[in-house]
Coordinates of C-alpha atoms in Angstrom, one line a residue:
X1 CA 3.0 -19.3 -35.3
X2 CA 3.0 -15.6 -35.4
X3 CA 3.7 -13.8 -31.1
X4 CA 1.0 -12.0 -29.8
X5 CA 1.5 -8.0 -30.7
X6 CA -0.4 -7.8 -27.6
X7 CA -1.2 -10.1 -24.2
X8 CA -3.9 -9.4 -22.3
X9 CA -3.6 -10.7 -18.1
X10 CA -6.9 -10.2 -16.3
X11 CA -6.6 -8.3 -13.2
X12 CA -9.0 -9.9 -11.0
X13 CA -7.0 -13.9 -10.2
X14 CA -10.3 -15.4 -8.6
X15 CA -11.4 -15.7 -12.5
X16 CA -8.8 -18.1 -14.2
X17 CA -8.4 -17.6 -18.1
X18 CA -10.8 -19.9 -20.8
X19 CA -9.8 -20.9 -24.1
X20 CA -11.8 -19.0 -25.9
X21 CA -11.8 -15.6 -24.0
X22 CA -11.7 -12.5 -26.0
X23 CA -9.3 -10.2 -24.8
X24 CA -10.9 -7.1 -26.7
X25 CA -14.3 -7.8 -24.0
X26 CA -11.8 -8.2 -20.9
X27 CA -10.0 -4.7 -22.0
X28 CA -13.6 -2.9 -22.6
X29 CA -14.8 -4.0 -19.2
X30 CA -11.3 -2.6 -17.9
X31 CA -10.6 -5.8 -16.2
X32 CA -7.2 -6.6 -18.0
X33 CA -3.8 -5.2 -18.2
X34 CA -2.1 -5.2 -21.7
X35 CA 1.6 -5.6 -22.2
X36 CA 3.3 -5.3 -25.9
X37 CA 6.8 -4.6 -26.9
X38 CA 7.0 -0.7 -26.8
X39 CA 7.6 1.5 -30.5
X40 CA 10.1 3.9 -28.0
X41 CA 13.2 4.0 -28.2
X42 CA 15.4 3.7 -25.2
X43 CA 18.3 4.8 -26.0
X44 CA 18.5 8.4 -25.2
X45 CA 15.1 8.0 -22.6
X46 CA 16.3 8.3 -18.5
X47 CA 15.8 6.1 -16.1
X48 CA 13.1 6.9 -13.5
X49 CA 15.1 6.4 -10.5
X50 CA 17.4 3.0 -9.9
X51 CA 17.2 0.2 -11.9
X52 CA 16.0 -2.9 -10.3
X53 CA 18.0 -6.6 -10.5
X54 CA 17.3 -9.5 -12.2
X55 CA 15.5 -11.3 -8.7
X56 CA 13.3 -8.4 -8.2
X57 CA 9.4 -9.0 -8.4
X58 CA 9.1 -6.8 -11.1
X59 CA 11.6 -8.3 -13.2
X60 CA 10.5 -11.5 -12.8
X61 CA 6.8 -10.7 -13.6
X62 CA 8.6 -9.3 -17.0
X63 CA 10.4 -12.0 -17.4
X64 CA 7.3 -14.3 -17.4
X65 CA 5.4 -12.4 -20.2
X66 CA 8.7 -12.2 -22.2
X67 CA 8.1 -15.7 -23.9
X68 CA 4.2 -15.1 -24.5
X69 CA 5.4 -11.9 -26.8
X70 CA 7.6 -14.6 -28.4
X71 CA 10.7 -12.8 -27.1
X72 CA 13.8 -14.5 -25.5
X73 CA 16.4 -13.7 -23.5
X74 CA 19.5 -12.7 -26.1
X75 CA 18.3 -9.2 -26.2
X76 CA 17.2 -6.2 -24.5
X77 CA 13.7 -6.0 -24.6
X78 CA 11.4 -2.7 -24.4
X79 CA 7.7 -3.6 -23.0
X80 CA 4.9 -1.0 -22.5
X81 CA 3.1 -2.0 -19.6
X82 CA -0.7 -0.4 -19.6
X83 CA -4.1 -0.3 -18.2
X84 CA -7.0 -0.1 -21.1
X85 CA -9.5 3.4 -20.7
X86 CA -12.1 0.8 -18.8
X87 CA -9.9 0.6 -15.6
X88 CA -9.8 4.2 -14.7
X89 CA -6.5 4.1 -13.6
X90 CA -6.3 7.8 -14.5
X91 CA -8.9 8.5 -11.1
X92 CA -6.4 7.4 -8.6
X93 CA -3.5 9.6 -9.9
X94 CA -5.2 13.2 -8.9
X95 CA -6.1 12.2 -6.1
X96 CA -2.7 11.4 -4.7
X97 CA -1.3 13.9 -6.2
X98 CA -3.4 16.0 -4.2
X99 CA -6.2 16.5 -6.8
X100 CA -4.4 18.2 -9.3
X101 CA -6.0 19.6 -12.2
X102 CA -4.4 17.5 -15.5
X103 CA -5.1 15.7 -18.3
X104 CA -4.5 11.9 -17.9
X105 CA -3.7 10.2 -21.3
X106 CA -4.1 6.5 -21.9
X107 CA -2.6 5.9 -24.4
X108 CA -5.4 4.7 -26.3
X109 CA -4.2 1.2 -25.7
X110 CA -7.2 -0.3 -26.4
X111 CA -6.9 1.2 -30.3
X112 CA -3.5 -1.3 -30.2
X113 CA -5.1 -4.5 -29.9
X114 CA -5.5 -6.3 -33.7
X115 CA -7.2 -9.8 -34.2
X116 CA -3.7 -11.4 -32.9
X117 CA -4.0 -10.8 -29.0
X118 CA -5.2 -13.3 -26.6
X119 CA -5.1 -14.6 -23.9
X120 CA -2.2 -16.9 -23.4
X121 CA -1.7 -19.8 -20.5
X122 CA 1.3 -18.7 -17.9
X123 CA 4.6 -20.5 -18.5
X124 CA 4.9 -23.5 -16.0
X125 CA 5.3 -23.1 -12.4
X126 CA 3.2 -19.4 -12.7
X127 CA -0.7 -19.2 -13.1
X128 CA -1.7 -16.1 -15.4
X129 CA -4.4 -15.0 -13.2
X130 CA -2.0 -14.6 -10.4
X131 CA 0.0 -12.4 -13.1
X132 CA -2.1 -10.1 -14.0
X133 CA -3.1 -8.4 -10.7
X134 CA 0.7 -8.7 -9.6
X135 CA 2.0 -6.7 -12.5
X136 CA -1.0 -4.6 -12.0
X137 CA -0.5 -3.6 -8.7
X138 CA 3.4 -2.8 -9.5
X139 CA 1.7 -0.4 -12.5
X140 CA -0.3 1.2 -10.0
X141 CA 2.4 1.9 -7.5
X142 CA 4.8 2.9 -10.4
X143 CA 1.8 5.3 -12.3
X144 CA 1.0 7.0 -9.0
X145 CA 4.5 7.5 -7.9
X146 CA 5.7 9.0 -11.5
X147 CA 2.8 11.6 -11.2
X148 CA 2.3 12.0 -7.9
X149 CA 6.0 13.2 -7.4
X150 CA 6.5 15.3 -11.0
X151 CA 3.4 17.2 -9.7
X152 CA 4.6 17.6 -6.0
X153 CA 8.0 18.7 -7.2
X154 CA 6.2 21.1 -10.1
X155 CA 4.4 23.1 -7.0
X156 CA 7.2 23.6 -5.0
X157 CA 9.3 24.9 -7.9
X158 CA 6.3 27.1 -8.7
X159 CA 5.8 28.1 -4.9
X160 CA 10.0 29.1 -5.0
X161 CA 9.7 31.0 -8.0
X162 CA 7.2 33.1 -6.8
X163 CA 8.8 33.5 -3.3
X164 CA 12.2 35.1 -5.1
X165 CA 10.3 37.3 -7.4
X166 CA 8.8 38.9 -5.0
X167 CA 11.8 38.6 -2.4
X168 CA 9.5 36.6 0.1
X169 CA 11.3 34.4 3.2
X170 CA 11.2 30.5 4.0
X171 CA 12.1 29.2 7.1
X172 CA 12.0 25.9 5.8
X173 CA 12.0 24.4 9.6
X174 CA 10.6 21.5 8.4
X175 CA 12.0 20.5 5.7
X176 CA 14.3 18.0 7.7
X177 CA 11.7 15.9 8.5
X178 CA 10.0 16.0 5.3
X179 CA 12.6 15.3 3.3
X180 CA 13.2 12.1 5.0
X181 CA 9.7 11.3 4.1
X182 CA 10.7 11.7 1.1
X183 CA 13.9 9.9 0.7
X184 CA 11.6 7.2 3.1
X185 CA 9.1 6.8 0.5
X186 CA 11.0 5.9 -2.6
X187 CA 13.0 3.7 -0.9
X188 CA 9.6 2.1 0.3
X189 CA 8.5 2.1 -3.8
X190 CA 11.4 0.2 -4.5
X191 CA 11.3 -2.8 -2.0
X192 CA 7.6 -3.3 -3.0
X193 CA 9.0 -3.8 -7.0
X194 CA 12.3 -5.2 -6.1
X195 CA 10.4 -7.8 -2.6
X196 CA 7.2 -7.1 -3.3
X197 CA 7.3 -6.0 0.6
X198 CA 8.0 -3.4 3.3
X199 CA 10.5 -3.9 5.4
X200 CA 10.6 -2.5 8.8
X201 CA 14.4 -1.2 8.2
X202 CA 12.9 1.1 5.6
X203 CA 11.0 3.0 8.4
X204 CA 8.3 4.2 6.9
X205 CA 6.0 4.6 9.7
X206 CA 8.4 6.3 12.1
X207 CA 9.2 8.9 9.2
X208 CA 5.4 9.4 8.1
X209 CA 4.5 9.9 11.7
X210 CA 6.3 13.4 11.5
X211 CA 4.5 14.2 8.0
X212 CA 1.2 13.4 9.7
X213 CA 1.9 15.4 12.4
X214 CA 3.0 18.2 10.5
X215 CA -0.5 17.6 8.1
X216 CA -2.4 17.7 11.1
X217 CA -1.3 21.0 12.1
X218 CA -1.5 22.4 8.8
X219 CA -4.9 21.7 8.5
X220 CA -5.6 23.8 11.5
X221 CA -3.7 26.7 10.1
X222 CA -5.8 26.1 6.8
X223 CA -9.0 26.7 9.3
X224 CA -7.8 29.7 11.0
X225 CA -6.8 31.5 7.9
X226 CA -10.0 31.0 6.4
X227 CA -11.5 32.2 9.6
X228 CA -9.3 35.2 8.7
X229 CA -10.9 35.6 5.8
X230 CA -14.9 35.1 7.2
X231 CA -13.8 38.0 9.4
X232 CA -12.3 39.9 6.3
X233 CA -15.6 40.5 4.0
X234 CA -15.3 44.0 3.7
X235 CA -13.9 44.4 -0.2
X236 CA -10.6 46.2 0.8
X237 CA -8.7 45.2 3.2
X238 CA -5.6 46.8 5.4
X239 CA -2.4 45.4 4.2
X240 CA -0.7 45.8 7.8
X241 CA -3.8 44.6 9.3
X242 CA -4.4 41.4 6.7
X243 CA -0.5 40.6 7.1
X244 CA -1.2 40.3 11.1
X245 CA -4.0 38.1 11.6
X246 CA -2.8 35.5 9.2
X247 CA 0.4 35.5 10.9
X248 CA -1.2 35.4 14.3
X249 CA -2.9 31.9 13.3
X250 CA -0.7 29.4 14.7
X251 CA 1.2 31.8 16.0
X252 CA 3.4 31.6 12.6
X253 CA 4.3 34.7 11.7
X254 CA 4.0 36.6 8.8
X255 CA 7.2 35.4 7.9
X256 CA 6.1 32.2 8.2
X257 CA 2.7 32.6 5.7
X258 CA 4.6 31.1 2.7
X259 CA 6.5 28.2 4.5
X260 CA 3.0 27.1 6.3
X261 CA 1.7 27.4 2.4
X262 CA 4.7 25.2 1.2
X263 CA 4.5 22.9 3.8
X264 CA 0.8 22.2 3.9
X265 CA 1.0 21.4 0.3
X266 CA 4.1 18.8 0.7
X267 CA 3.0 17.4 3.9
X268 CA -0.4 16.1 2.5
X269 CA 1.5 15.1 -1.2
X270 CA 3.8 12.9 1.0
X271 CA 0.7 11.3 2.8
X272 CA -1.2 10.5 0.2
X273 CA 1.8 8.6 -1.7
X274 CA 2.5 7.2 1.3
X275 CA -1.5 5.5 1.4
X276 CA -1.0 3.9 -1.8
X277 CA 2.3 2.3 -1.2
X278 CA 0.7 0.7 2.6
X279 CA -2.3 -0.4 0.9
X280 CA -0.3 -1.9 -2.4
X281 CA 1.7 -4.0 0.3
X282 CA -1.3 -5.1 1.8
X283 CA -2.5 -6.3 -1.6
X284 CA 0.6 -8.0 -2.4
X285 CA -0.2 -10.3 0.8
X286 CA -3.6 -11.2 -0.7
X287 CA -2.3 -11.7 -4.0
X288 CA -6.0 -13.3 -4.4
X289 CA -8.0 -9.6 -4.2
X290 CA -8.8 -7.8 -6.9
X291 CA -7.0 -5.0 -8.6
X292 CA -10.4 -2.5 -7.9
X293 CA -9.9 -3.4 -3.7
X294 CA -6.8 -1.1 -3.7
X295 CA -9.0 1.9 -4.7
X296 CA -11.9 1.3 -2.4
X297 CA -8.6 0.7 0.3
X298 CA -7.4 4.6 -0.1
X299 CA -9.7 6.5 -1.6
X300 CA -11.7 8.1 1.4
X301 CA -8.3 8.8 2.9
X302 CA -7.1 10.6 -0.1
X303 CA -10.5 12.3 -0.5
X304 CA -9.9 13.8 3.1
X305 CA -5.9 15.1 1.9
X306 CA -7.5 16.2 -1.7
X307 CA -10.0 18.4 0.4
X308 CA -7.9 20.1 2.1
X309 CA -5.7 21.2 -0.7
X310 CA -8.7 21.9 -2.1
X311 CA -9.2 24.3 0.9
X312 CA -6.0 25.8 0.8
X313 CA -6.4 26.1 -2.7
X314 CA -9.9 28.3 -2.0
X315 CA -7.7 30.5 0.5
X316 CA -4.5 31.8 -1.6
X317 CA -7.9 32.3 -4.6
X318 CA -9.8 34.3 -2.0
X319 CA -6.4 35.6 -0.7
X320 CA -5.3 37.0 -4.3
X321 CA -8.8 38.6 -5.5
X322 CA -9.0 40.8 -1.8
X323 CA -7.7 44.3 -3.0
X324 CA -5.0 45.9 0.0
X325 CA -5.2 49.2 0.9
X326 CA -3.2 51.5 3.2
X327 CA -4.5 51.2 7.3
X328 CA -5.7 54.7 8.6
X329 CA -2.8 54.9 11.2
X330 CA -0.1 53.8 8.2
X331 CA -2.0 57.3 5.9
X332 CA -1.1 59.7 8.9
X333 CA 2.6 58.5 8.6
X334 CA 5.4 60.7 6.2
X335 CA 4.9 60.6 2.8
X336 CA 7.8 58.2 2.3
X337 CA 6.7 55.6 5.0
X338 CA 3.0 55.4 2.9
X339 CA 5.1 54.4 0.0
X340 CA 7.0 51.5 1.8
X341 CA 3.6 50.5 3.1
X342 CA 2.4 50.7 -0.2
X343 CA 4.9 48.8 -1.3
X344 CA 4.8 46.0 0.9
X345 CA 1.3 45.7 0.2
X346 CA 1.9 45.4 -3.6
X347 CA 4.4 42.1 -2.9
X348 CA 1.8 40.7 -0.7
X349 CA -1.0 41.0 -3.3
X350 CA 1.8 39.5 -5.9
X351 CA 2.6 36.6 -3.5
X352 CA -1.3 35.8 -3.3
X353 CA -1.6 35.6 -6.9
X354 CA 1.6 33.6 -7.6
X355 CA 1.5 30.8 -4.7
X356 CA -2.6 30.6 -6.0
X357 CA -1.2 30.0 -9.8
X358 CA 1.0 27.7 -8.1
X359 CA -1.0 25.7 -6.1
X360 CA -3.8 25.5 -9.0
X361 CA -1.7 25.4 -12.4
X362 CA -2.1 22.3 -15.0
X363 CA -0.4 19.0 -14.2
X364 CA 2.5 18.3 -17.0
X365 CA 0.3 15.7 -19.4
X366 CA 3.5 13.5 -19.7
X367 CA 3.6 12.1 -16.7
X368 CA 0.0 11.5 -16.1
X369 CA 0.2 8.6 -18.6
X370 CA -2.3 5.2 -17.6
X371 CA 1.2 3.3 -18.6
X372 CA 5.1 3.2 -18.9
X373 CA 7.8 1.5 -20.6
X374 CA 10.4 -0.7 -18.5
X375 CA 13.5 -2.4 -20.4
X376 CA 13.9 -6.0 -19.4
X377 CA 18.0 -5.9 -20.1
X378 CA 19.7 -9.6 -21.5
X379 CA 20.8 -10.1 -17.5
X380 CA 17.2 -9.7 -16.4
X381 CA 18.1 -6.0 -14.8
X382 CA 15.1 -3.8 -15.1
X383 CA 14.8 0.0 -16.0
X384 CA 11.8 1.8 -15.8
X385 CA 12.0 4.7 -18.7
X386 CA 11.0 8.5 -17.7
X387 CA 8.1 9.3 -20.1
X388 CA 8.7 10.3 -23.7
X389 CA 6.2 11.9 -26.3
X390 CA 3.0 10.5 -25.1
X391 CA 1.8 11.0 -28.8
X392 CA 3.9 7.9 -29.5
X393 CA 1.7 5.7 -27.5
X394 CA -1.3 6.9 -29.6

């Protein structure tokens, strides 16, 4: 008997399996996952952050599908995990990663599916319609995670760029707090694959308390600075005069412009990661709803984050096209002060223009895949593999 190049699980486990079902209908409706040993190789791919044992959930789930690819257990084994172009899987990832403008690739995994997949009956003990929307909702969790935090960490490396070309200042006063959020949430990620659960000693809702707090607030500087802005039509602007009613929102600062920028951005990233991971372990309690539920859980909440990124994103534009000019009082000053002033007001134009490129640039297309490859080692540990040449996959 020749294995299956591909198995097909069904996502949705009130709908057991028929002999007879054609897999190729279940992936065009997008209602199935599709596993298949993957063409990468692992040797010289990293891991995406810590391996996972041989008694975690995601393991396990691997484990199950091993013998329905007709692989066994004396070697290390590569499988790409991935949702067909049907599901849309690619809709949830901009939106927790705060609706970021990139291209997701699928993979075309539907092109990869030949006369020899099917649908297979679950080794004993585990039904396949239960294993379908459990390796699912591990995908999803991994998918949005991988590009969700690429894209969060691509920002901030393009907001500090631009903040020491143009010798700006951070306070980073919060970064304490959010980088326990942080550390909080992938610690989170990796009980749901490893226990397919929570636990309270993780303290994930003490540490996201802070980050909503700190969203909450940012939102309100968001709405004062574009109340700024509603007062600022004219089409030149003071630079002295622009510089002090931004800072005055909040009661900030100037100084404190770009950290309330930075922060803004990371404090409604680390929400919206943090929505997907609550409403995954929800899911995993009801391992009898479908895949589809977990969108229709989140995706007002991160509709209501992705606005107002969108928002900020609309102020650093406006922010960067506004043309700065020299106040009246600054032009009666000596001729050397005008020139500081001037100055000034050409690295405040330049920070406009580089935390807006920053905040609005392409996502990296590598890790905005609609799969990923995890090695299933001989001892049943698990790595999941950073992503490679997504042209590979095509």
């Amino acid at each position: 008997m020749i294995a299956p190049l591909c198995v097909v699980l069904p996502l949705d486990s009130r709908r057991e399996p028929q002999h007879g079902d054609n897999p190729w209908e279940t992936v065009a409706r997008g209602e199935g996952i599709t596993i298949r040993y993957s063409d990468q190789p692992q040797s010289t791919r990293k891991t995406w952050r810590m391996p996972l044992g041989p008694t975690s959930a995601l393991s396990r789930h691997l484990q199950a599908v091993a013998p329905m690819l007709g692989g066994g257990r004396g070697a290390t084994q590569l499988f790409r995990v991935e949702f067909p172009p049907g599901f849309n899987a690619g809709d949830l990832m901009p939106a927790v990663g705060g609706g970021f403008r990139g291209v997701v690739r699928s993979g075309n995994g539907a092109h990869r599916i030949d006369g020899q997949a099917r649908l297979i009956p679950g080794p004993a003990g585990l039904r396949t319609a239960a294993l379908g929307p459990m390796l699912g909702l591990m995908a999803v969790t991994i998918l949005t995670e991988m590009a969700a935090a690429a894209e969060q960490d691509r920002k901030l490396t393009a907001i500090l760029t631009t903040v020491e070309r143009v010798d700006a200042r951070l306070r980073l006063e919060s970064d304490a707090r959010l980088q326990t959020a942080e550390q909080t949430i992938r610690q989170a990620h990796a009980a749901l694959l490893d226990r397919a659960a929570i636990p309270e000693s993780v303290g994930l809702g003490a540490a996201m308390s802070h980050v909503q707090d700190i969203r909450n607030l940012s939102s309100v500087l968001i709405a004062g600075w574009e109340r700024v802005l509603e007062r600022q039509k004219r089409t030149e602007v003071p630079g002295s005069v622009l510089r002090k009613e931004l800072g005055e929102v909040g009661k900030i600062g100037w100084d404190g412009f770009t950290d309330a920028v930075r922060t803004a951005h990371l404090a409604n990233h680390l929400d919206s990661r943090r929505l997907v991971l609550v409403a995954a372990e929800a899911q995993f309690r009801n391992p009898g709803s479908p895949l589809h539920h977990l969108r229709q859980a989140v995706e007002a909440d991160l509709a209501e984050r992705a606005r107002d990124l969108d928002r900020l994103r609309t102020v650093l534009a406006r922010l960067s096209s506004t043309p700065l000019t020299i106040s009246a009082w600054d032009a009666g000053m000596l001729p050397h002060l005008i020139t500081d002033r001037a100055a000034e007001n050409a690295r405040t134009q330049a920070l406009f223009a580089g935390l807006s490129a920053a905040m609005t640039g392409a996502a990296d297309p590598a890790w905005c895949s609609t799969g990923f490859d995890a090695e299933l080692g001989v001892d049943g540990d698990v790595r999941i593999l950073e992503p490679g040449d997504q042209r590979d996959h095509e």
